[in-house]
Amino acid sequence: MTGPATGTQAPPEAPSLGRKVGSAARWSLVNTVVMRLGNFATGIILARFFLGPEAWGVYGIAQTVLLVLLSANELGVSLAIVRWEGDPRRFAPTVLTLSAVSSCLLYAALFAAAPVVARVLGSPEASGVLRVMCVCVVLDGLSQVPAGFLTREFAQGRRMAVDSVNFVLSTAVTLLLAVEGWGAMSFAWGSVAGNAAALVGCCLAAPGTLRFGWDAAQARALLGFGLPLAGASMLALGVVNVDTMVVGSSLDQLALGFYVLAFNISGWPVRIISEAARRVSFAGFSRLADTPDALAGGFGRALGVVMTGTVPLCVLLAALAAPIVELVYGARWLPAAAALPWLMALGLVRIACELAYDCLVAVGRRRSLIGVQALWLVVLVPVLVVGARSGGIVGVAQGHVLVAGAVVVPVFLVTLHRAGIRLGTVARACAWPFLGGAVMAAVVVGLERLLGDGVPALLATGAAGTLGYVLCVLPSLGFLRGTTPAATAAAKG
């Protein structure tokens, strides 16, 4: 028997899952906020001084195609690095081989089809930008395995270092080329440079993980696991990006540029809050998947935290859309403000749905997710087409909100209920943030009419609205920390 009497100390206790998730979440939030603020500042510089709405439209088309390809570039198999039990180094070489081959095939297909794709989407000049920017598909496919190891180990500190190098290099290249007059192509080469740096950084942060190999039995199991996820992910990206395609093909390139800017602004809270949460949510939900009560409680608190952090950002950007757009980007971008309030509502729905998506993937309900995403896309496309023809970019934004609120949210709630997460859990998580958001909106709209839209007035209005919101959500802090009876009740629905 060992102990103090023998001078032998017990081995240090391994960090608990809660501490790992908490530390990873903090690093992820810091990482996401810093990166997004940097991207935000870069976008302002480019929009105000170097690129007009037409260039933003070309960039938006290229970015849309890239995101859709990235959703399926590794066939969903890389998530096995995070989700599967056992030593992932046994099957990681097969994952890397599948990911690399599928990424190269996707890029080859895109390279050949780029002129046709650009013409169909209403931007024939985007063909060259597409061919350059989508090199990122191959680079991303190669980085999936080392990045998966970082996620599995909750190593978000190392991930922040990788993302910082990516950001610095991509921003420097983009700005340099924009100053030289490269237009939308500056985004493309900046993205390639940043992704190449990220690949090198991931390999250094997770050494020994970039090894190719092949095991036929593992490949069959990985494809059986990953293909449904890739299908659901591709449908999800289609839902988010089909509006850009509709605007590009139905309206002119100027309208597309305004819409892309408005959609990017609406994505600020989505990227800052949701992206930080998703870097740890899937791994965390996966650890709780076999304990239904713990999973329900964890999802409820995660949703509450995400909503509490997101609602005030959405309210401010929606209520002060026109003055914020004019102040930040300049008067020539004001037409983008008309669609922004509706897109902020959509952003709030997207954040909740993305968290639900990760939870449902963790508990193995991949087929249900495919059904939900397919329904969303099938209903959305005709609504957006009608909205574009009747109301321009505002009609497109309104169509998004209509489909999300009337069709998608109810279906997600039913799917979550079948997974053991009841409506009461979701309602408790959202009640206080929504109440605070309503109060904040009333304060902001009232003061904006009273004080005007000058910079001092906007600062005073935003501060007063935020104070009202904070006072409303204070009673929910115990629930969010999991220290009140309500938090325990949330686990039982």
XYZ file of C-alpha atoms in Angstrom:
493
model
C 0.000 0.000 0.000
C 1.416 3.386 -0.953
C 0.783 6.757 0.610
C 2.397 9.546 2.572
C 3.998 7.134 5.056
C 6.130 5.515 2.346
C 6.975 8.799 0.658
C 5.208 7.690 -2.542
C 2.641 10.079 -3.928
C -0.475 8.931 -5.690
C -0.464 9.665 -9.432
C -2.093 12.952 -10.344
C -5.721 12.651 -11.242
C -6.439 12.969 -14.951
C -8.341 16.081 -15.912
C -12.093 15.472 -15.937
C -14.136 15.722 -19.121
C -15.815 18.831 -17.753
C -12.506 20.597 -17.197
C -11.256 19.572 -20.638
C -14.423 20.809 -22.334
C -14.414 24.029 -20.302
C -10.792 24.788 -21.136
C -11.294 23.921 -24.802
C -14.431 26.063 -24.958
C -12.588 29.067 -23.526
C -9.689 28.690 -25.961
C -12.103 28.150 -28.828
C -14.117 31.258 -27.955
C -10.980 33.412 -27.702
C -9.713 31.974 -30.966
C -12.975 32.554 -32.792
C -13.468 36.095 -31.472
C -9.918 37.146 -32.359
C -10.070 35.604 -35.838
C -13.499 36.986 -36.623
C -12.632 40.471 -35.433
C -9.583 40.319 -37.657
C -11.667 39.171 -40.631
C -14.222 41.852 -39.822
C -11.570 44.586 -39.904
C -10.121 43.208 -43.131
C -13.547 43.142 -44.767
C -14.147 46.769 -43.815
C -10.858 47.868 -45.362
C -11.524 45.953 -48.569
C -15.141 47.131 -48.928
C -14.452 50.792 -48.169
C -11.299 51.279 -50.218
C -10.616 48.543 -52.754
C -13.577 46.349 -53.754
C -17.047 47.318 -54.916
C -20.323 45.339 -54.848
C -19.555 43.627 -58.163
C -16.285 42.158 -56.840
C -18.062 41.046 -53.679
C -20.613 39.289 -55.857
C -17.907 37.316 -57.684
C -16.293 36.462 -54.357
C -19.657 35.375 -52.961
C -20.221 32.929 -55.822
C -16.743 31.423 -55.436
C -17.099 31.190 -51.664
C -20.494 29.496 -52.006
C -19.178 26.809 -54.338
C -16.141 26.283 -52.090
C -18.261 25.811 -48.976
C -20.516 23.282 -50.685
C -17.487 21.300 -51.859
C -15.857 21.472 -48.421
C -18.963 19.946 -46.881
C -18.322 16.695 -48.738
C -14.633 16.813 -49.606
C -13.643 14.039 -47.164
C -16.925 12.040 -47.370
C -17.607 12.599 -43.667
C -15.007 10.021 -42.621
C -12.818 12.486 -40.690
C -15.432 12.727 -37.917
C -14.518 9.151 -37.004
C -11.265 10.568 -35.602
C -13.363 12.438 -33.033
C -16.259 10.031 -32.528
C -14.946 6.461 -32.694
C -13.714 4.699 -29.584
C -10.232 3.253 -29.326
C -6.925 4.473 -30.671
C -7.622 6.628 -33.737
C -4.081 6.115 -35.034
C -5.149 2.605 -36.102
C -7.565 3.896 -38.729
C -6.241 7.448 -39.308
C -4.096 6.463 -42.354
C -7.168 5.039 -44.098
C -9.133 8.183 -43.233
C -6.386 10.338 -44.738
C -6.261 8.294 -47.932
C -10.027 8.471 -48.431
C -10.044 12.182 -47.667
C -7.175 12.985 -50.030
C -8.543 10.951 -52.934
C -12.080 12.336 -52.660
C -10.779 15.912 -52.340
C -8.616 15.612 -55.446
C -11.477 14.109 -57.447
C -13.823 16.903 -56.358
C -11.308 19.555 -57.354
C -10.702 17.936 -60.752
C -14.448 17.927 -61.424
C -14.778 21.554 -60.345
C -11.804 22.645 -62.464
C -13.434 21.161 -65.553
C -16.912 22.488 -64.783
C -15.915 25.956 -63.496
C -16.959 27.942 -66.622
C -20.367 26.272 -66.735
C -20.942 26.656 -62.990
C -19.985 30.346 -63.053
C -22.241 31.034 -66.062
C -25.247 29.249 -64.513
C -24.812 31.237 -61.281
C -24.831 34.524 -63.155
C -21.120 35.414 -62.841
C -19.155 34.120 -65.867
C -16.085 36.050 -64.704
C -15.984 33.947 -61.519
C -14.595 30.946 -63.411
C -10.915 31.723 -62.771
C -11.579 32.672 -59.157
C -13.366 29.349 -58.680
C -10.452 27.353 -60.031
C -7.968 29.060 -57.728
C -10.058 29.288 -54.564
C -11.172 25.665 -54.691
C -7.573 24.481 -54.382
C -8.531 24.887 -50.713
C -10.647 21.724 -51.099
C -7.502 19.633 -51.535
C -5.610 21.421 -48.756
C -8.574 21.014 -46.406
C -8.884 17.331 -47.217
C -5.246 16.756 -46.271
C -5.602 18.662 -42.995
C -8.714 16.823 -41.773
C -6.872 14.072 -39.896
C -4.418 16.234 -37.908
C -7.212 18.743 -37.219
C -9.426 15.860 -36.040
C -6.787 14.807 -33.521
C -6.654 18.355 -32.140
C -10.448 18.355 -31.746
C -10.499 14.903 -30.122
C -7.893 15.985 -27.583
C -9.678 19.320 -26.925
C -6.374 21.000 -27.929
C -7.924 24.332 -28.829
C -4.864 26.246 -27.650
C -2.783 24.639 -30.376
C -5.654 25.104 -32.804
C -5.633 28.830 -32.066
C -1.941 29.018 -32.976
C -2.675 27.271 -36.293
C -5.611 29.545 -37.081
C -3.557 32.627 -36.229
C -0.915 31.711 -38.796
C -3.675 31.010 -41.334
C -5.272 34.395 -40.686
C -2.076 36.441 -40.812
C -0.870 34.928 -44.070
C -4.249 34.896 -45.848
C -4.978 38.503 -44.814
C -1.561 39.742 -45.889
C -1.824 38.101 -49.315
C -5.426 39.282 -49.840
C -4.672 42.903 -48.923
C -1.486 43.001 -50.981
C -3.225 41.696 -54.097
C -6.290 43.928 -53.559
C -4.031 47.003 -53.410
C -2.466 45.855 -56.677
C -5.913 45.697 -58.295
C -6.515 41.944 -58.433
C -10.179 42.319 -57.386
C -11.973 39.130 -56.328
C -8.912 37.042 -57.243
C -7.168 38.519 -54.203
C -9.591 36.567 -51.997
C -8.818 33.366 -53.871
C -5.031 33.493 -53.533
C -5.323 34.699 -49.939
C -7.487 31.680 -49.092
C -5.031 29.272 -50.732
C -2.068 30.777 -48.883
C -3.877 30.615 -45.541
C -5.060 27.042 -46.014
C -1.574 25.912 -46.998
C -0.214 27.468 -43.812
C -2.984 25.804 -41.792
C -2.087 22.387 -43.221
C 1.548 22.819 -42.183
C 0.478 24.118 -38.772
C -1.888 21.199 -38.107
C 0.850 18.720 -38.976
C 3.244 20.417 -36.549
C 0.579 20.629 -33.808
C -0.387 16.949 -34.212
C 2.882 15.278 -35.293
C 2.822 11.868 -36.898
C -0.808 12.058 -38.014
C -0.256 12.796 -41.722
C 0.384 9.195 -42.752
C -1.290 7.478 -45.677
C -2.433 3.877 -45.467
C -5.192 1.545 -46.562
C -7.318 -1.105 -44.920
C -10.312 -2.258 -46.969
C -12.367 -3.320 -43.948
C -11.723 0.004 -42.224
C -12.592 1.867 -45.418
C -15.976 0.135 -45.672
C -16.763 0.917 -42.037
C -15.608 4.520 -42.413
C -17.721 5.077 -45.525
C -20.741 3.544 -43.804
C -20.209 5.986 -40.943
C -19.251 9.033 -42.968
C -21.382 9.092 -46.119
C -24.661 9.866 -44.309
C -22.855 12.650 -42.437
C -21.368 14.011 -45.666
C -24.813 13.945 -47.267
C -26.371 15.777 -44.331
C -23.514 18.274 -44.242
C -23.756 18.947 -47.961
C -27.486 19.495 -47.652
C -26.888 21.826 -44.689
C -24.374 23.875 -46.692
C -26.795 23.870 -49.594
C -29.450 25.344 -47.321
C -27.104 28.117 -46.182
C -25.727 28.939 -49.631
C -28.564 28.301 -52.082
C -29.741 31.876 -51.562
C -26.522 33.217 -53.081
C -27.101 30.999 -56.103
C -30.709 32.171 -56.419
C -29.752 35.847 -56.141
C -26.898 35.396 -58.626
C -29.082 33.686 -61.216
C -32.270 35.743 -60.678
C -30.968 39.271 -60.017
C -27.993 41.314 -61.221
C -24.429 41.191 -59.922
C -24.838 44.468 -58.024
C -27.731 43.005 -56.007
C -25.636 39.894 -55.409
C -22.822 42.006 -53.969
C -25.212 43.761 -51.567
C -26.747 40.454 -50.521
C -23.371 38.795 -49.924
C -22.315 41.682 -47.676
C -25.582 41.558 -45.704
C -25.313 37.797 -45.301
C -21.706 38.112 -44.148
C -22.729 40.686 -41.538
C -25.530 38.424 -40.326
C -22.935 35.687 -39.925
C -20.869 37.627 -37.371
C -22.690 36.229 -34.321
C -23.057 32.834 -35.984
C -19.326 32.583 -36.565
C -18.222 34.076 -33.246
C -20.536 32.130 -30.944
C -21.583 29.068 -32.910
C -18.192 28.267 -34.409
C -16.552 28.434 -30.988
C -19.214 26.164 -29.527
C -19.122 23.645 -32.383
C -15.400 23.061 -32.039
C -16.083 21.381 -28.695
C -19.801 20.529 -28.814
C -19.553 17.445 -31.022
C -16.730 15.938 -28.984
C -18.542 16.801 -25.743
C -21.916 15.425 -26.865
C -20.170 12.273 -28.095
C -18.855 11.615 -24.587
C -22.389 11.996 -23.167
C -24.218 10.098 -25.913
C -24.642 6.932 -23.837
C -26.190 8.795 -20.867
C -29.530 10.301 -21.991
C -30.149 12.458 -18.910
C -26.638 13.892 -18.991
C -26.914 14.513 -22.743
C -30.227 16.359 -22.342
C -28.857 18.488 -19.522
C -25.655 19.216 -21.417
C -27.554 20.181 -24.567
C -29.900 22.442 -22.603
C -27.074 24.327 -20.940
C -25.077 24.545 -24.195
C -28.115 25.941 -26.019
C -28.717 28.397 -23.181
C -25.135 29.657 -23.286
C -25.162 29.994 -27.072
C -28.497 31.817 -27.113
C -27.498 34.112 -24.242
C -24.373 35.180 -26.098
C -25.983 35.481 -29.525
C -29.325 37.215 -28.985
C -27.931 40.673 -28.067
C -25.639 40.697 -31.120
C -28.539 39.771 -33.395
C -30.842 42.383 -31.878
C -28.293 45.180 -32.209
C -27.463 44.367 -35.838
C -31.150 44.016 -36.752
C -32.436 47.134 -34.987
C -29.566 49.378 -36.110
C -28.941 47.854 -39.531
C -28.881 51.028 -41.656
C -26.728 53.229 -39.397
C -24.277 50.384 -38.733
C -23.850 49.543 -42.422
C -23.364 53.212 -43.355
C -20.952 53.845 -40.480
C -18.851 50.737 -41.049
C -18.887 50.245 -44.835
C -19.970 53.568 -46.273
C -23.123 54.968 -47.861
C -22.738 53.050 -51.138
C -23.473 49.813 -49.250
C -26.754 51.025 -47.693
C -28.980 48.807 -49.922
C -27.551 45.818 -48.034
C -29.153 47.067 -44.793
C -32.691 46.375 -46.033
C -32.164 42.606 -45.904
C -30.126 42.565 -42.699
C -32.904 42.439 -40.029
C -34.406 39.338 -41.639
C -31.019 37.698 -42.031
C -30.268 38.317 -38.341
C -33.408 36.371 -37.431
C -32.212 33.610 -39.728
C -28.788 33.685 -38.056
C -30.368 33.050 -34.664
C -32.233 30.021 -36.026
C -29.076 28.729 -37.712
C -27.116 28.818 -34.464
C -29.698 26.714 -32.632
C -30.056 24.283 -35.533
C -26.289 23.804 -35.847
C -26.013 22.912 -32.160
C -28.930 20.494 -32.524
C -27.226 19.038 -35.598
C -24.056 18.264 -33.612
C -26.076 16.676 -30.821
C -28.039 14.465 -33.215
C -24.865 13.387 -35.010
C -23.319 12.462 -31.655
C -26.238 10.172 -30.784
C -26.166 8.503 -34.190
C -29.311 9.970 -35.773
C -27.641 10.610 -39.093
C -30.529 9.461 -41.288
C -32.934 11.771 -39.471
C -30.586 14.670 -40.150
C -30.497 13.902 -43.849
C -34.286 13.947 -43.889
C -34.451 17.278 -42.050
C -31.861 18.952 -44.273
C -33.414 17.557 -47.462
C -36.853 18.838 -46.448
C -35.362 22.245 -45.644
C -33.678 22.516 -49.044
C -36.647 21.234 -51.056
C -39.046 23.718 -49.456
C -36.537 26.573 -49.458
C -35.568 26.741 -53.148
C -38.992 27.629 -54.631
C -39.702 30.060 -51.780
C -36.422 31.890 -52.417
C -37.040 32.047 -56.168
C -40.476 33.593 -55.589
C -39.006 35.948 -52.971
C -36.237 37.116 -55.327
C -38.685 37.851 -58.140
C -41.176 39.673 -55.915
C -38.968 41.449 -53.384
C -35.346 41.336 -54.485
C -32.784 40.624 -51.797
C -35.304 41.496 -49.067
C -37.730 38.918 -50.447
C -34.974 36.290 -50.399
C -34.174 37.058 -46.755
C -37.865 36.952 -45.803
C -38.290 33.618 -47.561
C -35.390 32.199 -45.551
C -37.009 33.212 -42.258
C -40.443 31.929 -43.296
C -39.179 28.436 -44.124
C -36.889 28.245 -41.089
C -39.570 29.295 -38.610
C -42.576 27.499 -40.064
C -40.971 24.236 -41.210
C -37.446 23.622 -39.963
C -37.649 24.554 -36.285
C -40.711 22.342 -35.612
C -39.082 19.390 -37.400
C -35.844 19.800 -35.421
C -37.825 19.929 -32.169
C -39.570 16.660 -33.015
C -36.254 15.019 -33.927
C -34.632 16.186 -30.692
C -37.614 14.877 -28.717
C -37.141 11.442 -30.254
C -33.482 11.597 -29.175
C -34.533 12.240 -25.564
C -34.312 16.041 -25.484
C -37.765 17.333 -24.762
C -39.394 20.629 -25.617
C -39.181 21.794 -21.989
C -35.380 21.601 -22.119
C -35.253 23.800 -25.211
C -37.829 26.238 -23.826
C -35.916 26.696 -20.548
C -32.708 27.346 -22.458
C -34.274 30.004 -24.702
C -36.800 31.716 -22.403
C -34.564 34.249 -20.635
C -32.496 35.222 -23.714
C -35.661 35.748 -25.767
C -37.224 37.868 -23.028
C -34.033 39.893 -22.796
C -33.945 40.264 -26.565
C -37.487 41.641 -26.654
C -36.668 44.196 -23.953
C -33.422 45.109 -25.681
C -35.147 45.602 -29.041
C -37.717 47.925 -27.482
C -35.013 49.995 -25.765
C -32.815 50.213 -28.859
C -35.621 51.163 -31.269
C -37.009 53.766 -28.845
C -33.661 55.398 -28.143
C -32.601 55.352 -31.802
C -35.687 57.358 -32.711
C -35.069 59.719 -29.809
C -31.293 60.214 -30.067
C -30.649 59.707 -33.794
C -27.919 57.677 -35.463
C -24.706 59.596 -34.818
C -21.773 57.674 -33.375
C -22.276 58.923 -29.760
C -26.008 58.223 -30.052
C -25.384 54.699 -31.363
C -22.943 53.962 -28.531
C -25.424 55.225 -25.928
C -28.276 53.299 -27.524
C -26.272 50.079 -27.708
C -25.085 50.423 -24.113
C -28.594 51.038 -22.769
C -30.016 48.122 -24.716
C -27.244 45.815 -23.528
C -27.814 46.843 -19.926
C -31.506 46.031 -20.240
C -30.642 42.648 -21.726
C -28.144 41.794 -18.979
C -30.674 42.606 -16.267
C -33.189 40.290 -17.918
C -30.872 37.284 -18.241
C -29.223 37.512 -14.796
C -31.767 35.076 -13.239
C -30.637 32.386 -15.706
C -26.976 32.307 -14.625
C -27.543 29.451 -12.197
C -29.172 27.370 -14.909
C -26.343 28.061 -17.346
C -23.777 26.995 -14.748
C -25.747 23.882 -13.865
C -26.031 24.879 -10.189
C -29.799 25.285 -9.814
C -32.655 22.768 -9.541
C -33.884 24.020 -12.919
C -30.680 22.840 -14.525
C -31.179 19.404 -13.069
C -34.786 19.392 -14.197
C -33.683 20.286 -17.713
C -31.888 17.009 -17.979
C -35.167 15.205 -17.400
C -37.197 17.448 -19.693
